[in-house]
mmCIF file of C-alpha atoms in Angstrom:
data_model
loop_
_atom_site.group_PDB
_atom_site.id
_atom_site.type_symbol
_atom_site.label_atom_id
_atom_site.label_comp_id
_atom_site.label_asym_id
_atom_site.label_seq_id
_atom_site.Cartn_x
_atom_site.Cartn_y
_atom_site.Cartn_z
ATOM 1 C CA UNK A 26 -18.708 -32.272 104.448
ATOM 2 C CA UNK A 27 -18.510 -29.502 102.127
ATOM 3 C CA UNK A 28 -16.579 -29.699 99.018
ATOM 4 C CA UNK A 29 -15.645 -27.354 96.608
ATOM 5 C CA UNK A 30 -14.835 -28.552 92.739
ATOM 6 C CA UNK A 31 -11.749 -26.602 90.608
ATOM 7 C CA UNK A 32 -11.452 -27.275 87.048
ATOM 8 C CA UNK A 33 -10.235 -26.817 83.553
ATOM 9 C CA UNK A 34 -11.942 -26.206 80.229
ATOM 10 C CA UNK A 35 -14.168 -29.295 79.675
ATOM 11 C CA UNK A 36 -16.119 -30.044 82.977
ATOM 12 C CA UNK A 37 -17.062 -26.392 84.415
ATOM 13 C CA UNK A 38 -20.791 -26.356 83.123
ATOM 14 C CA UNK A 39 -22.045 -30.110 83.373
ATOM 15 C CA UNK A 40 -20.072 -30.370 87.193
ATOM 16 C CA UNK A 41 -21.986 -27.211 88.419
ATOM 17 C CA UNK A 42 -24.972 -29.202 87.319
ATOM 18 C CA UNK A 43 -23.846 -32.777 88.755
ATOM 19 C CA UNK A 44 -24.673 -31.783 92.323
ATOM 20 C CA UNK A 45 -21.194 -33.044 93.597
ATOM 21 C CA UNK A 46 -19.918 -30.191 95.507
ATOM 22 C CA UNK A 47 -21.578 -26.506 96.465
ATOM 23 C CA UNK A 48 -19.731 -24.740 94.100
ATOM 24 C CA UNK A 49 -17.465 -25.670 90.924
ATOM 25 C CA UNK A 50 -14.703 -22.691 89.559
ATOM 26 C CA UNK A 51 -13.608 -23.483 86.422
ATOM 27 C CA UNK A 52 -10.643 -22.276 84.877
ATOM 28 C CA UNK A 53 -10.330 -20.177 81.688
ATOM 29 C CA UNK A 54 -6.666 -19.585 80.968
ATOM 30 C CA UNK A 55 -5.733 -20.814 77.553
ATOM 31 C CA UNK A 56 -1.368 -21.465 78.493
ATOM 32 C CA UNK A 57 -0.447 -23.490 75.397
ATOM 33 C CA UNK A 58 -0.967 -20.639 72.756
ATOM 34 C CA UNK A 59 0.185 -16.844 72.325
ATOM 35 C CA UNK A 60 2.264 -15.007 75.150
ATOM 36 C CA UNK A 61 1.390 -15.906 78.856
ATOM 37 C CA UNK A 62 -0.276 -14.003 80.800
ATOM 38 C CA UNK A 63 1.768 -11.573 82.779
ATOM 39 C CA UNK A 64 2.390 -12.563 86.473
ATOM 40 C CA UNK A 65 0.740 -9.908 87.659
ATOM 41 C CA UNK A 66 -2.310 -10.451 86.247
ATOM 42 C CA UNK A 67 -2.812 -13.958 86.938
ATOM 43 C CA UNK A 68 -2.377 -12.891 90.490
ATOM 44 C CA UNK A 69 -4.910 -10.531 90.387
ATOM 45 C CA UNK A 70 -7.136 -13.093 89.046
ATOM 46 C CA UNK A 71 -6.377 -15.149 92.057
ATOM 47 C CA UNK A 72 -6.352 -12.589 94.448
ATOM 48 C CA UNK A 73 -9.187 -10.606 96.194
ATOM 49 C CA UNK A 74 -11.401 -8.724 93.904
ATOM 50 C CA UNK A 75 -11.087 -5.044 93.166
ATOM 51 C CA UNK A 76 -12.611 -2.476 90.860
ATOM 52 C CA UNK A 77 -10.039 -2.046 88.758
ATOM 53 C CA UNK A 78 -10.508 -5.714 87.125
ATOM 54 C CA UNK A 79 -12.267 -5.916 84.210
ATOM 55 C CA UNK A 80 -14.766 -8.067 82.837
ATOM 56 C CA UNK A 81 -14.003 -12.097 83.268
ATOM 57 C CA UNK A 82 -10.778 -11.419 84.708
ATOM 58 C CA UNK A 83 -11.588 -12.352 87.971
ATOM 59 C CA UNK A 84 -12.193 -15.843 89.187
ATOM 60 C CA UNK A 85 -15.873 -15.454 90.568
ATOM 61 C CA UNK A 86 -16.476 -13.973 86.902
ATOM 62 C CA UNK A 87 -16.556 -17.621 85.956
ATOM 63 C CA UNK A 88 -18.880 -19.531 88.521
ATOM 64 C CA UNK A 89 -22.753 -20.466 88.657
ATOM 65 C CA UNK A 90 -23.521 -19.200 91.711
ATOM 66 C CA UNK A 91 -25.815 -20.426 93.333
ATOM 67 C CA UNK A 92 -28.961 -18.021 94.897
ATOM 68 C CA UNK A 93 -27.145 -16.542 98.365
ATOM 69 C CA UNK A 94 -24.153 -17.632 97.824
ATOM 70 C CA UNK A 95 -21.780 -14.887 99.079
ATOM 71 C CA UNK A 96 -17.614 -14.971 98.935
ATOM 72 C CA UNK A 97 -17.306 -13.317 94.948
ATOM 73 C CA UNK A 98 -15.268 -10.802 96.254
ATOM 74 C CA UNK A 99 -12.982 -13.225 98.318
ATOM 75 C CA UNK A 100 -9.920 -14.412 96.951
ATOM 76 C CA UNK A 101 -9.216 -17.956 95.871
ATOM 77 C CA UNK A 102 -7.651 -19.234 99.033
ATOM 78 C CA UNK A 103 -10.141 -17.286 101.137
ATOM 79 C CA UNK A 104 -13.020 -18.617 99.376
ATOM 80 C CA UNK A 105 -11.555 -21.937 99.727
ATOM 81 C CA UNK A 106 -10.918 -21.470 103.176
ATOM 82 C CA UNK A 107 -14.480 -22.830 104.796
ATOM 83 C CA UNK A 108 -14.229 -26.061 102.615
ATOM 84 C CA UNK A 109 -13.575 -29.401 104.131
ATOM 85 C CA UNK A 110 -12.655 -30.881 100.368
ATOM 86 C CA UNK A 111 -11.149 -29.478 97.850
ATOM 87 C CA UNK A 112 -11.190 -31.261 94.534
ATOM 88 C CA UNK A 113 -9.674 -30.574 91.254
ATOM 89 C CA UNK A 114 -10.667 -32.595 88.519
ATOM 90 C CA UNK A 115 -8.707 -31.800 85.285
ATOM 91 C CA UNK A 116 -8.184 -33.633 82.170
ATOM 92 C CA UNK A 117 -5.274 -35.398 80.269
ATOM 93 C CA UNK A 118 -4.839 -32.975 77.700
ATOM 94 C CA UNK A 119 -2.274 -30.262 77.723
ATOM 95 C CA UNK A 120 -4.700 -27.151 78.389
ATOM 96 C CA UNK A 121 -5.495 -29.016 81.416
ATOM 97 C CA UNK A 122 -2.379 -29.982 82.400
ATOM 98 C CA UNK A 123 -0.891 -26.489 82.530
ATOM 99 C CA UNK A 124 -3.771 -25.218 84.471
ATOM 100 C CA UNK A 125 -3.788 -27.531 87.153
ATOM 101 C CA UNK A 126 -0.015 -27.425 87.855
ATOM 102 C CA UNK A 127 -0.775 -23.275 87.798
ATOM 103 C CA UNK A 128 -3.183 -24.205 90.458
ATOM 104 C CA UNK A 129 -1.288 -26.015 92.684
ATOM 105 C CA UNK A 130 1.361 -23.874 92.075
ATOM 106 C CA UNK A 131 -0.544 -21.009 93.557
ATOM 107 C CA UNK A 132 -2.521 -23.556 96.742
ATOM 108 C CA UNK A 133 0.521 -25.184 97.532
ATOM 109 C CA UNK A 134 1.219 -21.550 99.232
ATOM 110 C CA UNK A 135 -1.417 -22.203 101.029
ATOM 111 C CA UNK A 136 -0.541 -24.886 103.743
ATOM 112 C CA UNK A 137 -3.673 -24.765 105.383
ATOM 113 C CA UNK A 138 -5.223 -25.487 102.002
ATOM 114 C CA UNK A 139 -3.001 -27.699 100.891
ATOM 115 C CA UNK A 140 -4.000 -30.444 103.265
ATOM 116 C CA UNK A 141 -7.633 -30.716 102.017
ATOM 117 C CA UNK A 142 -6.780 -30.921 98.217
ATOM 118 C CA UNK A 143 -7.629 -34.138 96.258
ATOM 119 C CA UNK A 144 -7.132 -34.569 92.644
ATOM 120 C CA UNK A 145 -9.502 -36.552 89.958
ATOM 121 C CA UNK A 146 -8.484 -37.313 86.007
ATOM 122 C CA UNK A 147 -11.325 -36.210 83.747
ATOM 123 C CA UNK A 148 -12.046 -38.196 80.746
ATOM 124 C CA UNK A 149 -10.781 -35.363 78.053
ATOM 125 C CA UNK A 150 -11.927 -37.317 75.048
ATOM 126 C CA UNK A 151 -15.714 -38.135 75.645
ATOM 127 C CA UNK A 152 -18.275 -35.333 75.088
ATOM 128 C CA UNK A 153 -19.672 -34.050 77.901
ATOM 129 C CA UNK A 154 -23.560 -34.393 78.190
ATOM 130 C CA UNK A 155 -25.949 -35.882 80.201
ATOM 131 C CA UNK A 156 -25.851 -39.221 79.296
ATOM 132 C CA UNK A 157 -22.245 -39.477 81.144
ATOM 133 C CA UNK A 158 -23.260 -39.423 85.228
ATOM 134 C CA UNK A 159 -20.440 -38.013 87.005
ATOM 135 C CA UNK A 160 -21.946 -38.965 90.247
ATOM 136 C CA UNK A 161 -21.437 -42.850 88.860
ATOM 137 C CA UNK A 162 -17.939 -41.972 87.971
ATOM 138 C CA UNK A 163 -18.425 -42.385 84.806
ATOM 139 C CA UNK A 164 -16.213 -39.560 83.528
ATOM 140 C CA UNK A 165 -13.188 -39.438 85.929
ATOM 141 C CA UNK A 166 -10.802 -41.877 87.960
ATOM 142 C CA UNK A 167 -9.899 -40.848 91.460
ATOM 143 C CA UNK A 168 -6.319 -40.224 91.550
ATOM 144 C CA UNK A 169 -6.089 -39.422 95.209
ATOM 145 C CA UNK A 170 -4.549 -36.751 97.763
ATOM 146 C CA UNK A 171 -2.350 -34.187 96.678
ATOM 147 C CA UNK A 172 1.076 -33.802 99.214
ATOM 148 C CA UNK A 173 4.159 -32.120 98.671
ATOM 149 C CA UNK A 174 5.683 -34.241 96.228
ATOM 150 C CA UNK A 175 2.914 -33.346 93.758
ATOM 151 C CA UNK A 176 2.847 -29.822 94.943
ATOM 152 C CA UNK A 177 6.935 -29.919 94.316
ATOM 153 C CA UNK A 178 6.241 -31.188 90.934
ATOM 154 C CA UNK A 179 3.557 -28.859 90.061
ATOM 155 C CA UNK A 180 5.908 -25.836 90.970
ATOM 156 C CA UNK A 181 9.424 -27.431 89.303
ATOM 157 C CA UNK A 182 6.586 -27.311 86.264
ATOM 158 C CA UNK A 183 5.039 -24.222 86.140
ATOM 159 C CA UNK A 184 8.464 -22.458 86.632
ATOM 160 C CA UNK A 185 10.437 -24.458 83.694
ATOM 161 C CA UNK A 186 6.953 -23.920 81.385
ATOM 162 C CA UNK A 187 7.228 -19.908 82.266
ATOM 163 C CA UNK A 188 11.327 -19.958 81.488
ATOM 164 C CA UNK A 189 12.634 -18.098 78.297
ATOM 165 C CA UNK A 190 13.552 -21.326 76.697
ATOM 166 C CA UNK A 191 12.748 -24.841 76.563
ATOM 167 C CA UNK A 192 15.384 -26.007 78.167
ATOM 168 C CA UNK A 193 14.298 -26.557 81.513
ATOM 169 C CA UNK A 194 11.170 -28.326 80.654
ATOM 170 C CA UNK A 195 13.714 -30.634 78.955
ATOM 171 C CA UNK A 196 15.276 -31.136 82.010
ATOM 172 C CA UNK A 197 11.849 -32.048 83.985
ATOM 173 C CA UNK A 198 11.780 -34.900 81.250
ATOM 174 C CA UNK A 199 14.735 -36.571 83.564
ATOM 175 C CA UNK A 200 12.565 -36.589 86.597
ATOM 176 C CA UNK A 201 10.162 -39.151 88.140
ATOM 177 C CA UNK A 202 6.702 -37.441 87.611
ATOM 178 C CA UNK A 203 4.564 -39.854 87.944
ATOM 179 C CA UNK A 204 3.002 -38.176 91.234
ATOM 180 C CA UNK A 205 1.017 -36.096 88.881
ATOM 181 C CA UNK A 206 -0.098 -39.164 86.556
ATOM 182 C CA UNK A 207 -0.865 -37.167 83.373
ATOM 183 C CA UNK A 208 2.038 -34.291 83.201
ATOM 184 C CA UNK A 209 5.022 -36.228 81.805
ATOM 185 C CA UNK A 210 2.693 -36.831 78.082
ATOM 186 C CA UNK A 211 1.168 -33.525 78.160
ATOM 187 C CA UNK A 212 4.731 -32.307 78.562
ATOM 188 C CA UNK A 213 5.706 -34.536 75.882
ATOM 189 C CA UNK A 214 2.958 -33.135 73.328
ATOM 190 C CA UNK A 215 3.881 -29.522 73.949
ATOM 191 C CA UNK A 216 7.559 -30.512 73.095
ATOM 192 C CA UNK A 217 6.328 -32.079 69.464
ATOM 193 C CA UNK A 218 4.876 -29.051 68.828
ATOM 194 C CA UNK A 219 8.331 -26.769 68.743
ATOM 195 C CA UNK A 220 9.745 -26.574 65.333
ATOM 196 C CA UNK A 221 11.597 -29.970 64.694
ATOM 197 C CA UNK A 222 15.520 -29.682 63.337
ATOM 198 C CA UNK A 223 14.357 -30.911 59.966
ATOM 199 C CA UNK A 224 11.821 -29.396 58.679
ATOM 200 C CA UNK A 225 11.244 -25.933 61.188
ATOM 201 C CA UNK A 226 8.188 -27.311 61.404
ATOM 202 C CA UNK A 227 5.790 -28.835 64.539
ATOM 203 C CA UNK A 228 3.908 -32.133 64.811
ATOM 204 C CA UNK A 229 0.209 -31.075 63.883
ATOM 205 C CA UNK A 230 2.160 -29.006 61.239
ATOM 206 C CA UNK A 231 3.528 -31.633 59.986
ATOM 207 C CA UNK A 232 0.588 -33.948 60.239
ATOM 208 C CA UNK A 233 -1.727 -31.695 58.121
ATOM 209 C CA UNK A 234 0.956 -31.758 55.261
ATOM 210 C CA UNK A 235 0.519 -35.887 55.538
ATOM 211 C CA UNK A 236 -2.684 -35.734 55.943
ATOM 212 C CA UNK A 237 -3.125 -33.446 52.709
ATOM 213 C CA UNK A 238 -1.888 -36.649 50.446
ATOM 214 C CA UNK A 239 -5.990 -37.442 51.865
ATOM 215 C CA UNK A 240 -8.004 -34.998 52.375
ATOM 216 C CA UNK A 241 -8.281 -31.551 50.348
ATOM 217 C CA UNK A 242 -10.953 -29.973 53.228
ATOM 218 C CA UNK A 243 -9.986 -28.527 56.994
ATOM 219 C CA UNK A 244 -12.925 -30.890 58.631
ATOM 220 C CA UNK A 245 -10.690 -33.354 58.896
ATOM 221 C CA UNK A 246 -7.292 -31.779 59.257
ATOM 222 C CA UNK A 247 -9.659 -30.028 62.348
ATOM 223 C CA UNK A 248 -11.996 -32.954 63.798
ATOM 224 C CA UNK A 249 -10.516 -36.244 63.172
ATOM 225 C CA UNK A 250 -8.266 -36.174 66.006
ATOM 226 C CA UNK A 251 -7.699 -39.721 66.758
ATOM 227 C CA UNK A 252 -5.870 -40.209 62.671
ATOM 228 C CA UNK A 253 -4.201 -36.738 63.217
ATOM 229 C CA UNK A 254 -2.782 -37.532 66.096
ATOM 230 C CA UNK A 255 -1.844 -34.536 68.139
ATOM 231 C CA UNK A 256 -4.359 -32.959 70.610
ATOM 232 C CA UNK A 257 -2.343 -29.615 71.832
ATOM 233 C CA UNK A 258 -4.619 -27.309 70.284
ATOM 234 C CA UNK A 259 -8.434 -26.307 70.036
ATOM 235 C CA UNK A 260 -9.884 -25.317 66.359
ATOM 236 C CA UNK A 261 -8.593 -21.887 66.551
ATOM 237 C CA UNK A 262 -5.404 -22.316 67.291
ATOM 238 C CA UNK A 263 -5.265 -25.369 64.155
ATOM 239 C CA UNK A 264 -6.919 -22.754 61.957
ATOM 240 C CA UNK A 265 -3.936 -20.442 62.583
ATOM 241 C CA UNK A 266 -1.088 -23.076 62.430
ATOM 242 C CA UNK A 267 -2.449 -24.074 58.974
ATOM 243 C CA UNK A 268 -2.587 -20.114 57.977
ATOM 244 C CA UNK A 269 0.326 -20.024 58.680
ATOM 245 C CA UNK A 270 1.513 -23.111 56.544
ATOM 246 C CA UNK A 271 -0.766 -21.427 53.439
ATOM 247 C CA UNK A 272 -0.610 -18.021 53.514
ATOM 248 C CA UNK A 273 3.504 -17.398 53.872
ATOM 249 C CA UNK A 274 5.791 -15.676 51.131
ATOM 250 C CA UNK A 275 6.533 -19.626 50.470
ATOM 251 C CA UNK A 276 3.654 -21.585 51.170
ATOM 252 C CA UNK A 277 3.661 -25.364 52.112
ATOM 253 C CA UNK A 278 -0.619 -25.426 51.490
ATOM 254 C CA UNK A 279 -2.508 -24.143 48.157
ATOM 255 C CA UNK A 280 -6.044 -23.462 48.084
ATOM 256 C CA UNK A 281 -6.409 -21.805 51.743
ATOM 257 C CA UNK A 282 -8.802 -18.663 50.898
ATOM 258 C CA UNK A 283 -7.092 -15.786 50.535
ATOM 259 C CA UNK A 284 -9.572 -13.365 52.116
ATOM 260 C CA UNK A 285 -7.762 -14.612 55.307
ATOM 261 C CA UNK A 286 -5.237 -12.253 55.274
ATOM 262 C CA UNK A 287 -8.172 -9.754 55.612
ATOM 263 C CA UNK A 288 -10.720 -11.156 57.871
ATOM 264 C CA UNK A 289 -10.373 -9.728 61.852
ATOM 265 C CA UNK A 290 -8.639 -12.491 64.269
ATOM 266 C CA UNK A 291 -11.914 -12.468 66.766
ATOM 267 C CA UNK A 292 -14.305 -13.265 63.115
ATOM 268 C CA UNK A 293 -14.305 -16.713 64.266
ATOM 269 C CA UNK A 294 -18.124 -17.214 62.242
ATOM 270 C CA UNK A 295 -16.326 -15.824 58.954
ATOM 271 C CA UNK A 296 -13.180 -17.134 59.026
ATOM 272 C CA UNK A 297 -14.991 -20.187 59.960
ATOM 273 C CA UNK A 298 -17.197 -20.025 56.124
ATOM 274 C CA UNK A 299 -13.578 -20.007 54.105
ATOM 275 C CA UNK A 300 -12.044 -22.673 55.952
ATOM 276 C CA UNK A 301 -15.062 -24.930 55.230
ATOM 277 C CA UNK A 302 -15.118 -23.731 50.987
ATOM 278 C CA UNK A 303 -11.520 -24.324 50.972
ATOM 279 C CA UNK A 304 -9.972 -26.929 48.905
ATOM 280 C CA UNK A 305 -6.775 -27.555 49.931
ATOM 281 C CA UNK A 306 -3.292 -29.242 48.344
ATOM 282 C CA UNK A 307 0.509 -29.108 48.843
ATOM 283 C CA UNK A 308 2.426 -27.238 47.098
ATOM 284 C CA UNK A 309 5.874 -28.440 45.384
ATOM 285 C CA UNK A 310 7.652 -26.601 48.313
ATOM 286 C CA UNK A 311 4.930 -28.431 50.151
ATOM 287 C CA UNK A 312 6.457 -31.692 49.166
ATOM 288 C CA UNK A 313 9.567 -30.700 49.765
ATOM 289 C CA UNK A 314 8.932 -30.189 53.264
ATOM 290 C CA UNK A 315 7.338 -33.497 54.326
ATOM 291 C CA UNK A 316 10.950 -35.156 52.410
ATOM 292 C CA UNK A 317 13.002 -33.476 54.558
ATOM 293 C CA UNK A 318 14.821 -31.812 51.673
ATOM 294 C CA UNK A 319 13.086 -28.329 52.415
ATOM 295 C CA UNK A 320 12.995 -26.385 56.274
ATOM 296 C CA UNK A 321 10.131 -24.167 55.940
ATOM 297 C CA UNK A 322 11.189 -21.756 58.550
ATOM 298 C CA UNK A 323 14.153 -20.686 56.020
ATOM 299 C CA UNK A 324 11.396 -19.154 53.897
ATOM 300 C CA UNK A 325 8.716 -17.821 55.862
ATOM 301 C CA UNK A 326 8.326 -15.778 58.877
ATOM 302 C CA UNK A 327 7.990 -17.605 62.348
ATOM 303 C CA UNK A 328 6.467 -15.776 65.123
ATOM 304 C CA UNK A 329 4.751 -17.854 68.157
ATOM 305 C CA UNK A 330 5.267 -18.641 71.780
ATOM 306 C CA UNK A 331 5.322 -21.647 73.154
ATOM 307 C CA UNK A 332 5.475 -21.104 76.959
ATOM 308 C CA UNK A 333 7.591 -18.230 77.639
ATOM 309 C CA UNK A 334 9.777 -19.190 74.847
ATOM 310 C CA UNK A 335 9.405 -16.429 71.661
ATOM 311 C CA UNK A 336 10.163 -18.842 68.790
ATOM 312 C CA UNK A 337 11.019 -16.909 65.957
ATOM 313 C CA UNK A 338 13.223 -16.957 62.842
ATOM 314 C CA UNK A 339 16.315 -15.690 64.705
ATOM 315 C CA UNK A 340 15.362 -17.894 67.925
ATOM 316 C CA UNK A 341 13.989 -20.950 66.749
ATOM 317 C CA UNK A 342 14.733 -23.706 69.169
ATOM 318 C CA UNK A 343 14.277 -26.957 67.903
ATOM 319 C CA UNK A 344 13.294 -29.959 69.424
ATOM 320 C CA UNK A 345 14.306 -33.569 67.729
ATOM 321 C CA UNK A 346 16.083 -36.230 69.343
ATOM 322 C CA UNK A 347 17.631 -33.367 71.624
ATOM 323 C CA UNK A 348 16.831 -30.194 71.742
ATOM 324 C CA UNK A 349 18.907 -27.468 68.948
ATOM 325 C CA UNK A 350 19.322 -24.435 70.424
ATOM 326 C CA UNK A 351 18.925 -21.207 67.739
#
């Protein structure tokens, strides 16, 4: 039998090494932050390769391959085509989550494909080493076959994720999606992370301000996930949301170096050196804020995606007990 591994961010490198299929494709696409990717370019990542594709932006850019292994130029589905299994072994988190319903977004046009494809939960929140043997399932639980109800489920998703509002991922809320075990909380997570009515602020924005009456460093606003709470986003995307709190005409956070402001986006080593000297503190407006009697989007510029939703000032949909439209 041979069997061909798909998956997200955590697994790619230690699965290639497992000796569990011939060939593991992970997945690169970060979904939850900035603008999505435009439509046609995720289906030239999926499609067959040509020469006008730059670096990484093709799907064999990604894989091990093994010596003799021939196909990179294949599409997806063709490359998939020969394999008696196809397994895709994604994690709980929301990264995850997006990418697989992507995926079978994209096979489930494929009903030849379709009909080999069997799905298995990675354990998101242990690190990923050797001392974890995937071959004794240690780091996954078999969920089982995919069919049309999950492949329904996984399109209903990636369309109301890609609309230009919440609102229809709102709407998924009301339907039974327990097919795909681990989309209703990852849904759930993304929608705590939209501005809420009473403060114009998000969940792990709102969590560093409590966490603040702590700590006065970013290590554990950054790392101590488990007392923070939210698990959205990776270090980068925290070390923008709490720019963003610090660094406003009316900031929420003191003590945030200012050098910032200056500092290119992709100088992750030196933007990296002032979080860590950084002593950090609320502010009065700060305060404010985390009471309630402040909504910090009144005072400073907001300008972020979440899915194909462009929250800003003007548009800033809200999401409490129901969702405030702008």
């Amino acid at each position: 039998m041979k069997r061909l591994i798909l998956t997200g961010w955590g697994g790619g490198r230690e699965l290639a090494q497992s000796g569990l299929a011939e060939i593991v494709i992970p997945f690169h696409f970060q979904f939850e932050w900035g603008p999505l990717p435009r439509e046609e370019k995720l289906s030239a990542y999926l499609a067959a390769y040509t020469a006008e594709l730059g670096h990484a932006e093709h799907w064999s850019d990604w894989v091990r391959w093994p010596r003799g292994a021939k196909g990179r130029k294949l599409s997806l589905a063709e490359f998939c085509e020969p394999y008696d299994e196809i397994e895709l072994w994604f994690g709980a988190t929301a990264r995850d989550q997006l990418q697989l319903v992507w995926l079978l977004d994209h096979l489930g046009n494929h009903p030849a494909l379709a009909q080999k494809v069997g799905l298995r939960l990675l354990d998101s929140d242990l690190f990923f080493g050797p001392e974890y043997d995937f071959a004794e399932g240690e780091r996954y639980i078999t969920v089982g076959d995919i069919g049309a109800e999950e492949f329904e489920i996984a399109k209903l998703a990636w369309s109301a994720y890609r609309a230009p509002t919440p609102e229809p991922c709102i709407d998924l809320l009301h339907r039974d999606l327990s097919a795909l075990l681990m989309l209703r909380p990852a849904l759930l997570q993304l929608l705590a992370e939209l501005p809420s009515p009473l403060t114009g602020l998000g969940a792990t924005e709102i969590r560093f301000l409590e966490m603040l009456d702590w700590f006065a460093n970013t290590n554990p606003l950054f790392h101590l996930r488990s007392l923070r709470d939210t698990y959205v986003w990776g270090e980068v995307e925290l070390g923008y949301l709490l720019e963003g709190l610090a660094l406003g005409p009316k900031p929420a956070v003191a003590g945030l170096g200012d050098e910032l402001r200056t500092i290119d986006l992709g100088n992750l080593r030196a933007r990296h050196k002032v979080y860590l000297r950084s002593r950090l503190s609320l502010t009065e407006f700060g305060k404010a804020v985390l009471a309630h009697q402040e909504d910090f989007s009144r005072h400073n510029p907001i300008d972020r995606w979440w899915g194909g939703t462009h929250l800003t000032n003007d548009r800033l949909w809200r999401y409490g007990a129901v969702l405030t439209k702008p």
